[in-house]
XYZ file of C-alpha atoms in Angstrom:
772
model
C -1.199 -4.752 -99.201
C -1.187 -3.924 -95.432
C 2.111 -5.790 -95.128
C 3.649 -3.898 -98.033
C 2.516 -0.544 -96.548
C 3.944 -1.339 -93.167
C 7.302 -2.348 -94.729
C 7.387 0.922 -96.696
C 6.799 2.929 -93.496
C 9.484 1.010 -91.675
C 12.048 1.708 -94.472
C 11.084 5.430 -94.468
C 11.447 5.524 -90.659
C 14.845 3.989 -90.806
C 15.839 6.319 -93.475
C 14.760 9.377 -91.440
C 16.438 8.071 -88.262
C 19.672 7.410 -90.031
C 19.529 10.875 -91.571
C 19.103 12.386 -88.150
C 21.917 10.112 -86.898
C 24.321 11.393 -89.566
C 23.264 15.057 -88.813
C 23.895 14.497 -85.105
C 27.423 13.257 -85.690
C 28.653 15.714 -88.237
C 31.107 18.400 -86.848
C 29.407 21.576 -85.699
C 28.577 23.932 -88.512
C 29.433 21.376 -91.235
C 27.339 19.894 -94.006
C 27.625 16.557 -95.824
C 28.610 17.155 -99.409
C 25.838 15.816 -101.618
C 27.121 16.284 -105.135
C 27.418 18.730 -108.005
C 24.939 20.443 -110.139
C 26.130 22.079 -113.338
C 24.213 24.587 -115.492
C 26.033 25.301 -118.671
C 24.911 28.516 -120.498
C 26.515 28.373 -123.860
C 26.658 30.620 -126.814
C 24.309 29.806 -129.726
C 27.268 28.554 -131.797
C 27.950 25.793 -129.317
C 25.972 22.668 -130.350
C 23.836 20.571 -127.969
C 26.391 17.678 -128.249
C 29.238 19.968 -127.341
C 27.308 21.313 -124.274
C 26.737 17.703 -123.127
C 30.322 16.843 -123.548
C 31.386 19.871 -121.559
C 28.944 19.080 -118.782
C 30.086 15.436 -118.688
C 33.791 16.436 -118.557
C 33.317 19.060 -115.856
C 31.332 16.547 -113.770
C 34.410 14.168 -114.081
C 36.839 16.926 -112.958
C 34.636 18.038 -110.034
C 36.131 17.613 -106.551
C 35.450 16.325 -104.097
C 33.403 13.273 -104.931
C 30.418 12.701 -102.759
C 29.951 9.591 -100.564
C 28.461 6.519 -102.110
C 24.637 6.338 -101.973
C 21.925 3.700 -102.009
C 18.520 5.133 -103.101
C 19.868 8.536 -102.368
C 21.074 7.683 -98.849
C 24.808 7.844 -97.976
C 24.679 4.383 -96.415
C 28.468 4.034 -95.895
C 28.537 7.203 -93.888
C 25.647 5.853 -91.822
C 27.590 2.659 -91.169
C 30.680 4.651 -90.338
C 28.810 6.470 -87.408
C 26.826 3.331 -86.603
C 30.017 1.263 -86.001
C 31.395 3.998 -83.911
C 34.962 5.167 -82.960
C 37.231 2.107 -82.338
C 39.374 1.984 -79.197
C 42.400 0.765 -81.127
C 43.387 0.628 -84.756
C 43.900 -3.112 -84.940
C 40.599 -4.377 -83.529
C 37.509 -5.761 -85.128
C 35.573 -2.442 -84.951
C 38.480 -0.637 -86.740
C 38.531 -3.319 -89.499
C 34.642 -3.170 -89.849
C 34.701 0.596 -90.078
C 37.407 0.672 -92.757
C 35.713 -2.233 -94.713
C 32.065 -1.165 -94.649
C 32.069 2.469 -93.510
C 33.261 5.689 -95.217
C 34.292 8.994 -93.703
C 31.860 11.832 -94.539
C 32.912 14.127 -97.319
C 32.218 17.708 -96.013
C 31.048 20.600 -98.085
C 33.677 23.354 -98.403
C 33.730 26.777 -99.922
C 37.360 26.259 -100.846
C 36.253 23.313 -103.231
C 34.002 25.832 -105.011
C 36.949 28.142 -105.926
C 39.176 25.169 -106.815
C 36.613 23.691 -109.133
C 35.994 27.045 -110.707
C 39.706 27.616 -111.380
C 40.114 24.060 -112.678
C 37.074 24.214 -114.953
C 38.056 27.584 -116.343
C 41.555 26.253 -117.251
C 39.983 23.239 -118.978
C 37.594 25.341 -121.001
C 40.437 27.688 -122.007
C 42.364 24.646 -123.096
C 39.484 23.524 -125.222
C 39.357 26.772 -127.036
C 36.419 28.384 -125.044
C 38.424 31.552 -124.233
C 37.071 33.943 -121.663
C 34.809 31.313 -120.021
C 33.373 32.090 -116.585
C 32.493 29.723 -113.761
C 30.692 30.720 -110.467
C 29.347 28.457 -107.740
C 27.489 28.410 -104.463
C 26.658 25.906 -101.757
C 23.014 25.282 -101.454
C 22.125 23.717 -98.161
C 19.190 21.406 -97.413
C 18.990 19.767 -94.021
C 22.356 18.217 -93.059
C 23.441 18.142 -96.740
C 24.810 20.816 -99.205
C 25.224 20.646 -102.900
C 27.670 22.567 -105.076
C 25.639 24.516 -107.684
C 27.670 26.041 -110.523
C 26.833 28.369 -113.467
C 29.178 27.972 -116.433
C 29.330 30.641 -119.087
C 30.723 29.125 -122.337
C 31.498 31.609 -125.186
C 31.944 30.784 -128.889
C 34.735 28.433 -129.467
C 37.896 29.577 -131.082
C 39.083 27.869 -134.317
C 42.538 27.619 -135.790
C 43.010 30.284 -138.418
C 46.528 29.300 -139.602
C 49.697 27.340 -138.459
C 53.105 28.888 -139.102
C 56.448 27.157 -138.430
C 59.109 29.675 -137.512
C 62.216 27.662 -138.232
C 63.792 29.378 -141.182
C 66.709 30.641 -139.115
C 67.611 27.296 -137.472
C 69.393 24.201 -138.848
C 66.213 22.246 -138.490
C 64.468 24.227 -141.367
C 65.038 21.442 -144.095
C 63.826 18.678 -141.806
C 60.781 20.694 -140.568
C 59.542 21.237 -144.096
C 58.753 17.540 -144.471
C 57.265 17.350 -141.039
C 54.811 20.219 -141.583
C 52.787 18.258 -144.131
C 51.483 15.819 -141.474
C 50.651 18.350 -138.852
C 47.906 17.461 -136.343
C 46.967 21.252 -136.341
C 44.639 21.887 -139.272
C 42.907 25.148 -140.326
C 39.373 25.474 -139.135
C 39.804 22.807 -136.472
C 38.940 23.802 -132.878
C 41.761 25.009 -130.677
C 42.734 22.333 -128.249
C 45.715 22.393 -126.059
C 45.865 18.548 -125.873
C 46.357 18.436 -129.650
C 49.009 21.080 -129.378
C 51.012 18.897 -126.932
C 50.508 15.871 -129.157
C 51.851 17.999 -132.065
C 55.022 18.858 -130.131
C 55.597 15.119 -129.357
C 54.974 14.288 -132.978
C 57.496 16.838 -134.228
C 60.121 15.713 -131.708
C 59.632 12.046 -132.648
C 59.802 12.861 -136.291
C 63.037 14.743 -135.838
C 64.514 11.936 -133.794
C 63.779 9.577 -136.745
C 65.696 11.978 -138.979
C 68.843 11.929 -136.868
C 68.324 14.643 -134.225
C 69.184 12.388 -131.358
C 68.913 14.852 -128.514
C 65.757 16.721 -129.586
C 62.946 16.723 -127.044
C 59.283 18.137 -127.094
C 60.203 20.717 -124.447
C 62.512 22.466 -126.939
C 59.439 23.608 -128.983
C 57.213 26.569 -128.205
C 53.700 26.959 -129.745
C 52.419 30.464 -129.412
C 48.706 31.430 -129.893
C 47.520 34.730 -131.259
C 43.829 35.245 -130.664
C 43.676 38.906 -131.769
C 42.817 37.971 -135.214
C 39.134 38.460 -134.616
C 36.042 36.383 -135.406
C 36.943 33.868 -132.686
C 39.998 32.525 -134.623
C 43.581 32.059 -133.548
C 46.895 31.900 -135.248
C 49.457 29.261 -134.065
C 53.248 29.867 -134.392
C 55.547 26.932 -133.787
C 59.092 27.826 -133.010
C 62.261 26.271 -131.526
C 63.143 27.854 -128.213
C 66.294 29.978 -128.283
C 67.682 28.184 -125.226
C 67.669 24.853 -127.022
C 71.085 23.089 -126.582
C 73.187 23.116 -129.779
C 73.440 19.274 -129.685
C 69.716 19.002 -130.144
C 69.920 20.978 -133.372
C 72.462 18.699 -135.005
C 71.707 15.586 -137.016
C 73.793 12.626 -135.937
C 75.029 9.724 -138.034
C 76.099 6.281 -136.972
C 79.837 5.885 -137.172
C 80.744 2.535 -135.450
C 78.465 -0.218 -134.186
C 79.582 -2.740 -131.652
C 77.737 -5.883 -130.539
C 78.443 -7.869 -127.412
C 76.389 -11.084 -127.772
C 77.775 -12.767 -124.671
C 77.690 -9.875 -122.199
C 77.327 -10.560 -118.474
C 75.384 -8.196 -116.328
C 77.949 -8.582 -113.579
C 80.661 -7.552 -116.024
C 82.079 -3.998 -116.630
C 81.599 -2.010 -119.780
C 85.194 -1.397 -119.956
C 86.009 -5.071 -119.681
C 84.375 -6.164 -122.934
C 87.504 -7.306 -124.770
C 87.348 -4.750 -127.605
C 90.837 -5.712 -128.618
C 89.437 -9.206 -129.404
C 86.642 -7.934 -131.595
C 86.347 -8.663 -135.282
C 84.812 -6.910 -138.227
C 81.766 -8.384 -139.944
C 80.377 -6.278 -142.811
C 79.568 -2.943 -141.042
C 79.647 -4.307 -137.437
C 82.266 -4.917 -134.804
C 81.446 -8.176 -133.040
C 82.846 -8.883 -129.536
C 82.293 -12.631 -129.161
C 85.581 -14.295 -128.076
C 83.666 -17.591 -127.473
C 82.209 -17.529 -131.023
C 78.717 -18.466 -129.809
C 76.802 -16.718 -132.447
C 77.103 -16.621 -136.235
C 77.524 -12.900 -137.135
C 74.964 -13.315 -139.982
C 72.303 -13.201 -137.296
C 73.029 -9.480 -136.608
C 72.650 -8.616 -140.255
C 68.911 -9.620 -139.969
C 68.271 -8.168 -136.533
C 70.012 -4.821 -136.481
C 68.118 -1.991 -138.291
C 70.616 0.720 -137.148
C 73.134 1.024 -139.976
C 76.609 2.602 -139.737
C 77.181 5.408 -142.229
C 73.506 6.419 -142.123
C 71.547 8.910 -140.088
C 70.481 7.837 -136.647
C 66.802 6.984 -136.531
C 64.747 6.325 -133.310
C 62.498 4.052 -135.338
C 65.425 1.894 -136.372
C 66.662 1.821 -132.701
C 63.236 0.675 -131.474
C 63.095 -2.005 -134.124
C 66.540 -3.236 -133.233
C 65.809 -3.587 -129.509
C 62.505 -5.243 -130.103
C 64.067 -7.802 -132.516
C 66.857 -8.630 -130.158
C 64.289 -9.437 -127.452
C 61.861 -11.271 -129.897
C 64.578 -13.426 -131.474
C 64.484 -15.546 -128.396
C 68.164 -16.017 -127.479
C 68.629 -12.970 -125.345
C 67.346 -12.334 -121.840
C 68.463 -8.741 -121.434
C 69.290 -6.161 -124.059
C 70.860 -2.731 -123.394
C 72.240 -0.054 -125.691
C 74.654 2.860 -125.182
C 75.405 5.796 -127.489
C 78.626 7.664 -127.515
C 78.471 11.061 -129.251
C 81.516 12.555 -131.003
C 82.500 15.117 -133.558
C 84.041 13.992 -136.864
C 85.027 17.073 -138.757
C 81.933 19.205 -139.209
C 79.622 16.166 -138.602
C 78.118 14.965 -135.382
C 78.457 11.144 -135.042
C 77.452 8.342 -132.669
C 79.105 5.138 -131.739
C 76.467 2.495 -130.755
C 77.090 -0.386 -128.331
C 74.642 -3.238 -127.957
C 75.037 -5.423 -124.812
C 73.164 -8.703 -125.085
C 72.875 -11.117 -122.234
C 71.924 -14.578 -123.607
C 69.684 -17.150 -122.043
C 71.351 -20.465 -121.192
C 71.756 -22.218 -124.571
C 70.157 -25.422 -123.500
C 67.393 -26.050 -120.938
C 65.165 -28.864 -119.730
C 61.670 -28.317 -118.277
C 59.299 -30.693 -116.592
C 55.589 -29.830 -116.538
C 52.772 -31.591 -114.734
C 49.423 -30.116 -115.686
C 45.732 -30.849 -115.282
C 43.845 -30.853 -118.598
C 40.187 -30.026 -119.418
C 38.867 -30.463 -122.871
C 35.716 -29.310 -124.590
C 34.219 -32.786 -124.477
C 34.258 -32.966 -120.694
C 37.423 -35.124 -120.686
C 39.639 -34.243 -117.729
C 42.897 -35.669 -116.541
C 46.594 -35.028 -116.197
C 49.551 -34.747 -118.432
C 53.318 -35.008 -117.904
C 55.445 -33.099 -120.387
C 59.335 -33.101 -120.673
C 60.700 -30.333 -122.833
C 64.298 -29.917 -124.154
C 65.198 -26.651 -125.765
C 68.304 -25.353 -127.608
C 67.929 -21.550 -128.220
C 70.903 -21.321 -130.621
C 70.970 -24.696 -132.328
C 72.891 -23.608 -135.540
C 74.415 -20.406 -134.331
C 71.833 -17.940 -135.606
C 69.219 -18.065 -132.828
C 67.487 -21.201 -134.327
C 65.194 -22.731 -131.699
C 65.238 -26.580 -131.543
C 62.545 -28.006 -129.345
C 61.805 -31.592 -128.468
C 58.764 -32.334 -126.301
C 57.656 -35.729 -124.972
C 54.350 -36.082 -123.186
C 52.256 -38.774 -121.557
C 48.725 -38.288 -120.098
C 45.474 -39.776 -119.050
C 41.982 -38.586 -119.610
C 38.617 -39.731 -118.348
C 35.156 -38.255 -118.754
C 33.367 -36.415 -115.888
C 29.672 -37.393 -115.549
C 29.999 -40.580 -117.647
C 28.467 -42.745 -114.824
C 31.114 -45.543 -115.460
C 30.285 -45.802 -119.175
C 32.825 -43.424 -120.617
C 36.114 -44.358 -122.172
C 39.537 -43.676 -120.534
C 42.060 -42.331 -122.962
C 45.846 -42.711 -122.651
C 47.863 -40.199 -124.697
C 51.479 -40.513 -125.606
C 53.399 -38.235 -127.996
C 56.703 -36.859 -129.130
C 57.237 -33.629 -131.158
C 60.238 -31.936 -132.517
C 60.487 -28.546 -134.121
C 63.250 -26.286 -135.579
C 62.397 -22.646 -135.960
C 64.638 -20.276 -138.037
C 64.241 -16.521 -137.336
C 64.427 -15.803 -141.067
C 62.862 -17.071 -144.328
C 64.590 -20.154 -145.590
C 63.248 -20.108 -149.160
C 64.690 -20.350 -152.646
C 61.875 -17.858 -153.741
C 62.048 -14.307 -152.319
C 59.025 -13.544 -150.067
C 58.207 -9.879 -149.517
C 57.601 -8.991 -145.820
C 57.158 -5.994 -143.659
C 60.752 -4.684 -143.063
C 59.687 -2.512 -140.053
C 58.116 -5.422 -138.191
C 59.409 -5.930 -134.599
C 59.126 -9.626 -135.144
C 61.381 -11.254 -137.746
C 59.821 -13.634 -140.245
C 60.124 -17.340 -139.290
C 60.619 -20.716 -140.947
C 59.465 -23.687 -138.965
C 59.851 -27.439 -139.588
C 57.977 -29.864 -137.252
C 57.884 -33.541 -136.928
C 55.675 -35.404 -134.529
C 53.909 -38.671 -133.509
C 50.932 -39.104 -131.274
C 49.243 -42.247 -129.941
C 45.734 -42.294 -128.355
C 44.779 -45.559 -126.679
C 40.961 -45.490 -126.513
C 40.268 -48.024 -123.720
C 39.198 -51.391 -125.035
C 38.099 -49.965 -128.394
C 41.135 -49.127 -130.564
C 44.325 -47.186 -130.822
C 44.796 -44.166 -133.018
C 48.218 -43.339 -134.479
C 48.925 -40.058 -136.000
C 52.208 -39.005 -137.745
C 52.551 -35.259 -138.695
C 55.184 -33.186 -140.479
C 54.977 -29.656 -141.556
C 57.194 -26.955 -143.222
C 56.102 -23.438 -143.357
C 56.767 -19.641 -143.021
C 55.346 -16.833 -140.922
C 55.741 -13.157 -141.785
C 54.045 -9.846 -141.728
C 53.171 -7.740 -144.741
C 52.071 -4.858 -142.488
C 52.020 -4.193 -138.799
C 48.564 -5.499 -138.360
C 48.493 -8.354 -140.878
C 50.249 -11.719 -140.547
C 50.690 -14.507 -143.130
C 51.320 -18.156 -142.433
C 52.008 -20.353 -145.380
C 52.707 -24.095 -144.981
C 53.355 -25.528 -148.448
C 53.841 -29.014 -147.024
C 51.646 -30.727 -144.483
C 51.786 -34.441 -144.241
C 49.453 -36.200 -141.774
C 49.153 -40.005 -141.687
C 46.341 -41.364 -139.472
C 46.046 -45.062 -138.750
C 43.795 -46.971 -136.387
C 45.110 -50.230 -134.816
C 44.747 -52.769 -131.984
C 41.033 -53.196 -132.317
C 39.423 -54.550 -129.127
C 36.300 -56.726 -128.638
C 34.198 -53.687 -127.597
C 34.987 -52.034 -130.898
C 33.696 -55.032 -132.930
C 30.511 -55.028 -130.959
C 29.747 -51.580 -132.409
C 29.034 -53.234 -135.797
C 26.043 -55.026 -134.294
C 24.315 -51.834 -133.129
C 22.459 -50.153 -135.974
C 23.014 -46.725 -134.355
C 26.826 -47.192 -134.405
C 27.390 -49.452 -137.390
C 28.221 -46.693 -139.932
C 30.485 -45.028 -137.359
C 32.211 -48.370 -136.893
C 32.802 -48.657 -140.629
C 34.177 -45.155 -140.823
C 36.657 -45.792 -138.023
C 37.628 -49.133 -139.408
C 38.414 -47.584 -142.879
C 39.813 -44.400 -141.490
C 43.451 -44.987 -142.378
C 44.237 -41.911 -144.362
C 47.139 -39.906 -145.774
C 46.553 -36.129 -145.836
C 48.805 -34.211 -148.143
C 47.900 -30.582 -147.959
C 48.883 -26.987 -148.047
C 47.724 -24.378 -145.595
C 47.515 -20.591 -145.876
C 46.383 -18.399 -143.013
C 45.866 -14.706 -142.904
C 45.440 -12.820 -139.655
C 44.214 -9.173 -139.489
C 43.721 -7.217 -136.335
C 43.167 -3.675 -135.216
C 46.221 -1.697 -134.051
C 47.430 -2.891 -130.605
C 47.924 0.740 -129.734
C 44.486 1.972 -130.606
C 42.423 3.848 -128.134
C 39.169 3.226 -130.145
C 36.281 1.641 -128.401
C 36.069 -0.875 -131.222
C 38.665 -3.555 -131.997
C 38.615 -6.729 -134.099
C 40.461 -9.853 -135.181
C 39.973 -11.720 -138.434
C 41.476 -15.118 -139.396
C 41.050 -16.678 -142.734
C 42.187 -20.220 -143.696
C 42.487 -21.937 -147.026
C 43.649 -25.616 -147.265
C 43.652 -27.662 -150.483
C 44.595 -31.289 -150.097
C 45.392 -34.187 -152.423
C 45.831 -32.289 -155.763
C 49.473 -33.039 -156.261
C 48.974 -36.658 -155.218
C 46.159 -37.069 -157.737
C 48.481 -35.979 -160.550
C 51.229 -38.395 -159.535
C 49.571 -41.694 -158.746
C 46.873 -43.821 -160.276
C 46.859 -47.006 -158.149
C 43.528 -47.958 -156.478
C 42.667 -50.395 -153.690
C 39.851 -52.869 -153.618
C 37.413 -50.138 -152.679
C 38.212 -48.123 -155.761
C 40.163 -45.491 -153.714
C 43.505 -44.116 -155.158
C 46.322 -45.049 -152.863
C 49.940 -44.105 -152.030
C 51.902 -47.029 -150.679
C 48.627 -48.750 -150.187
C 47.062 -45.926 -148.170
C 44.101 -43.837 -149.459
C 44.810 -40.126 -149.564
C 42.243 -37.321 -148.948
C 41.068 -34.846 -151.493
C 39.287 -31.719 -150.499
C 39.453 -27.916 -150.332
C 38.588 -26.173 -147.095
C 37.943 -22.513 -146.319
C 36.976 -20.790 -143.074
C 36.707 -17.330 -141.657
C 36.733 -16.463 -137.977
C 35.635 -12.851 -137.395
C 35.666 -11.402 -133.877
C 34.644 -7.895 -132.901
C 34.732 -6.105 -129.543
C 32.948 -2.823 -128.550
C 33.677 -1.083 -125.256
C 30.201 0.115 -124.589
C 31.085 1.658 -121.235
C 34.393 1.649 -119.148
C 33.241 -1.495 -117.394
C 31.177 -3.187 -120.155
C 32.344 -4.908 -123.293
C 30.133 -6.338 -126.032
C 31.996 -9.310 -127.742
C 30.837 -10.923 -130.983
C 32.150 -13.825 -133.131
C 30.986 -15.124 -136.573
C 32.550 -18.288 -137.903
C 31.857 -19.690 -141.259
C 33.627 -22.705 -142.670
C 33.100 -25.035 -145.703
C 35.005 -28.099 -146.749
C 34.442 -29.560 -150.164
C 35.375 -33.186 -150.516
C 35.907 -34.639 -154.017
C 37.623 -37.338 -155.925
C 39.072 -39.686 -153.273
C 36.909 -38.373 -150.431
C 33.180 -38.346 -149.688
C 33.664 -36.203 -146.614
C 36.386 -34.396 -144.781
C 38.855 -36.479 -142.704
C 37.792 -36.666 -139.070
C 40.738 -34.443 -137.980
C 39.694 -31.753 -140.408
C 35.911 -31.698 -139.740
C 33.990 -28.970 -137.987
C 32.204 -29.499 -134.610
C 29.556 -27.595 -132.656
C 28.910 -27.701 -128.913
C 31.011 -27.379 -125.765
C 32.788 -24.756 -123.747
C 34.126 -22.728 -126.700
C 31.231 -23.249 -129.065
C 27.456 -23.568 -128.281
C 27.702 -23.709 -124.516
C 24.041 -24.784 -123.989
C 24.906 -28.180 -125.670
C 27.333 -30.865 -124.741
C 30.489 -31.284 -126.882
C 29.738 -32.416 -130.461
C 26.077 -32.995 -129.548
C 24.732 -30.751 -132.398
C 24.461 -31.813 -135.892
C 25.090 -32.524 -138.579
C 21.796 -30.899 -139.536
C 18.842 -32.586 -137.748
C 20.930 -35.614 -136.707
C 20.512 -36.562 -132.996
C 23.053 -38.536 -131.086
C 23.491 -39.680 -127.652
C 23.186 -36.386 -125.890
C 23.788 -37.566 -122.233
C 27.366 -36.298 -122.630
C 28.996 -39.786 -122.668
C 31.950 -39.862 -125.167
C 32.806 -43.153 -126.692
C 33.714 -42.806 -130.411
C 34.362 -39.072 -130.543
C 32.688 -39.219 -133.913
C 30.419 -36.516 -135.300
C 31.151 -33.305 -137.123
C 30.533 -31.978 -140.609
C 31.994 -30.370 -143.678
C 30.239 -27.060 -143.248
C 29.956 -25.022 -140.105
C 28.066 -21.786 -139.260
C 28.246 -20.201 -135.795
C 27.612 -16.955 -134.197
C 28.141 -15.877 -130.614
C 27.298 -12.609 -128.852
C 28.298 -11.898 -125.230
C 28.030 -8.827 -122.866
C 30.939 -8.886 -120.457
C 30.425 -6.483 -117.456
C 33.369 -6.028 -115.143
C 32.328 -6.351 -111.548
C 35.691 -5.491 -109.941
C 39.427 -6.072 -110.506
C 39.119 -9.891 -110.418
C 35.532 -10.660 -111.336
C 33.679 -10.385 -114.642
C 30.236 -11.437 -115.574
C 28.744 -12.575 -118.860
C 25.384 -12.788 -120.627
C 25.600 -14.706 -123.856
C 23.643 -16.116 -126.861
C 25.021 -18.808 -129.111
C 23.679 -19.974 -132.515
C 25.048 -22.563 -134.922
C 25.163 -26.017 -136.515
C 27.286 -28.211 -138.816
C 26.256 -30.018 -142.058
C 27.600 -32.552 -144.482
C 28.520 -31.225 -147.884
C 26.827 -33.930 -149.867
C 27.352 -37.298 -148.257
C 24.275 -38.620 -146.247
C 25.534 -42.199 -145.985
C 26.712 -41.774 -142.375
C 24.034 -39.695 -140.704
C 21.090 -39.988 -142.978
C 18.524 -37.516 -144.526
C 18.438 -33.915 -143.285
C 22.206 -33.717 -142.523
C 23.430 -32.009 -145.732
C 23.454 -28.266 -146.260
C 20.421 -26.880 -147.911
C 18.882 -23.404 -148.620
C 16.630 -23.747 -145.560
C 19.635 -24.364 -143.232
C 18.366 -21.571 -140.898
C 15.596 -24.051 -139.798
C 18.205 -26.294 -138.467
C 20.185 -23.842 -136.332
C 20.675 -24.631 -132.559
C 20.298 -21.730 -130.151
C 21.402 -21.510 -126.582
C 21.874 -18.800 -123.937
C 23.171 -18.465 -120.417
C 25.216 -16.421 -117.852
C 28.839 -16.649 -116.873
C 31.292 -15.697 -114.204
C 34.996 -15.212 -114.913
C 37.893 -15.046 -112.427
C 40.650 -12.830 -113.861
C 43.915 -13.869 -112.340
C 46.022 -11.669 -114.652
C 48.018 -14.530 -116.237
C 44.861 -16.532 -117.092
C 41.143 -16.443 -116.743
C 38.987 -19.181 -115.144
C 35.599 -19.326 -116.667
C 32.291 -20.694 -115.470
C 29.410 -20.579 -118.034
C 25.883 -21.906 -117.164
C 23.806 -22.391 -120.192
C 20.535 -23.930 -121.486
C 19.058 -24.510 -124.961
C 16.392 -22.347 -126.524
C 16.152 -24.280 -129.773
C 16.961 -27.958 -130.509
C 17.258 -28.636 -134.284
C 16.674 -32.430 -134.071
C 13.094 -32.006 -132.807
C 10.189 -32.108 -135.347
C 9.595 -28.748 -137.148
C 7.206 -26.629 -135.121
C 8.494 -28.055 -131.832
C 12.164 -26.958 -132.074
C 11.810 -23.828 -129.918
C 11.814 -24.992 -126.310
C 11.941 -21.661 -124.512
C 8.409 -22.241 -123.223
C 9.593 -25.394 -121.464
C 12.038 -23.651 -119.234
C 11.500 -24.901 -115.658
C 14.392 -23.992 -113.414
C 12.611 -25.355 -110.426
C 12.205 -28.791 -112.078
C 15.087 -31.219 -111.271
C 14.525 -33.280 -114.393
C 14.579 -30.242 -116.643
C 17.773 -29.020 -114.965
C 19.392 -32.475 -115.482
C 18.569 -32.609 -119.118
C 19.153 -28.928 -120.093
C 21.465 -27.056 -117.756
C 25.121 -27.328 -118.815
C 27.918 -25.943 -116.688
C 31.150 -25.260 -118.708
C 34.289 -24.792 -116.783
C 37.286 -23.658 -118.849
C 40.439 -21.498 -118.880
C 40.353 -18.487 -121.134
C 37.617 -16.632 -122.927
C 35.452 -18.586 -125.421
C 36.512 -16.057 -128.048
């Protein structure tokens, strides 16, 4: 107690001495500005919430901002004077003063009048007409605070909105625009909304052909003499508006230069060598592009009114189609009789048609396997003349497990994949899609082969081919439909170590599963993605992904041959039968400017039937690892109460289940521009749908599933490097589902100071990107 009292007196003494030190160094007659006090005296019609919002906004607008404080003490000013005046600007003292110190912010009567004028204007713009702001400097010692009294009268509401455009050529266009006005009767008068309304009207007019119209050509007048604190708004076109802005323009001719060089001259574009395709003039002497491509990309149509929306879509599609590095447009106005017309020129600078890229990368997977990979990519951005992207990738890599203590398995991976993507829907059946999307629908065909050499155990061969479509039905919703997915998985080259697994009772069933894992998966996949608007200013955003995958139905109707195990086969290979559904729901709430609350809920179920007792390994769900339950090693949880080797050593990469439930919640405070923190809680497990032959009793999904949930928590640090995020998450378990009932909660066993506990429970996850 005596030591604590002595320390308190020492701190108080230092505080007083530093205060005297700051007072001694301040310029004569000056006071250190200590902050702002605002007292809002509002009319009885102004609600408590409105008063709080006014006070908060005025505090944000207040200038100057006082020096930073620690326990009420301006410590940076103290350090500024303690370090002292440097002799030269480039020395250590100068650097330390800039880094750790802060010049004193002095109180000023001029700031009082500036704040009063600024706040009065703000209140007027918010509809609190005839507001009054007064302020004084209240001195205390070497400090002074700005104390303000703010008189807030009753707020003005909008009484009516009138568009004065009957005498202008815009009158027909404005009639349709009026219906979606942001200015509504009985809404509060707000100057910010008035500005947004001007921009909305101008944008709507440009979409209707008024190419030169700008928001500044509109005047919005307010008449507050109505009485009863209401105001009438009048929207009119300024008389000095240029005549060209009042005319609707139509598109006359449209020229496309798909092989334009940035070093060329606009006048040297070989117009005399252009040719007509439908409504376009194409200037492509080399014939690099099939003109049908531009029918799908260009939304601006000759013979129709100019539309800014169609222009934006056209530019975005030219960029997103993938063949063009730079896109520029030019408009030439002209008069054709009584009509105003525009000639449009699109100058497109293509990427090199073919390219080769070599990549050497380090890899880190969720099961603690790390290594390196070499990838050679060859791309043709215009394979068939209509911006089709042909890609061929070949890769080779090696992976080994960190922390395996010499018992892990080294994997060698080899693969080659080819894909052809069409920027359109190649389908005999019409598919409806969102015509205003900035990204064209796509058709993709892929073909690939992967070989994994698992040390002295076995090789795993995988052949995959897919055919599918991607399109948008709305701006925020995306559909992916792959009617054909063929995946052939075949183990081979069994080694001596693999056959030894049969002798171990703990690995015998897994040995059997691998030995019989040759499978043919014939499936269809449908994916639906829904997200909040990318332009939203809301504090809440979300992303939803739903997948549905049936497999083996068509094969079951076409074949009836069986092997010696009673499984139906195609060319001697058993095929899988199942239906699989899952939903990934992610929600983000910006609690404060520097704090985000992120949440994810994942639910998936696979129902094997007919030819299958469980989902194929490549289709199963897994729990544990850097992007799942971070307090548990990869695939160390489940199914159900099953316990496996939890020391993190990966040998067979088995495990997983037909059903998965997982929930994650995480607070993400931003520390500075580059650093973010995290505090998270993860819950989940996997279960078998009905088969207990592999993992035993307690591994299938039951109504008391919640008793088998694993729970983990931890903290994280993220390094934000703009292009990617490096993540460090340190976690430990709170609940272990494989323990006996009544002993599964292990929070009371936490012992951070115990080395054995740390070794068995602390998990450090290092990954790239956010977990969700």
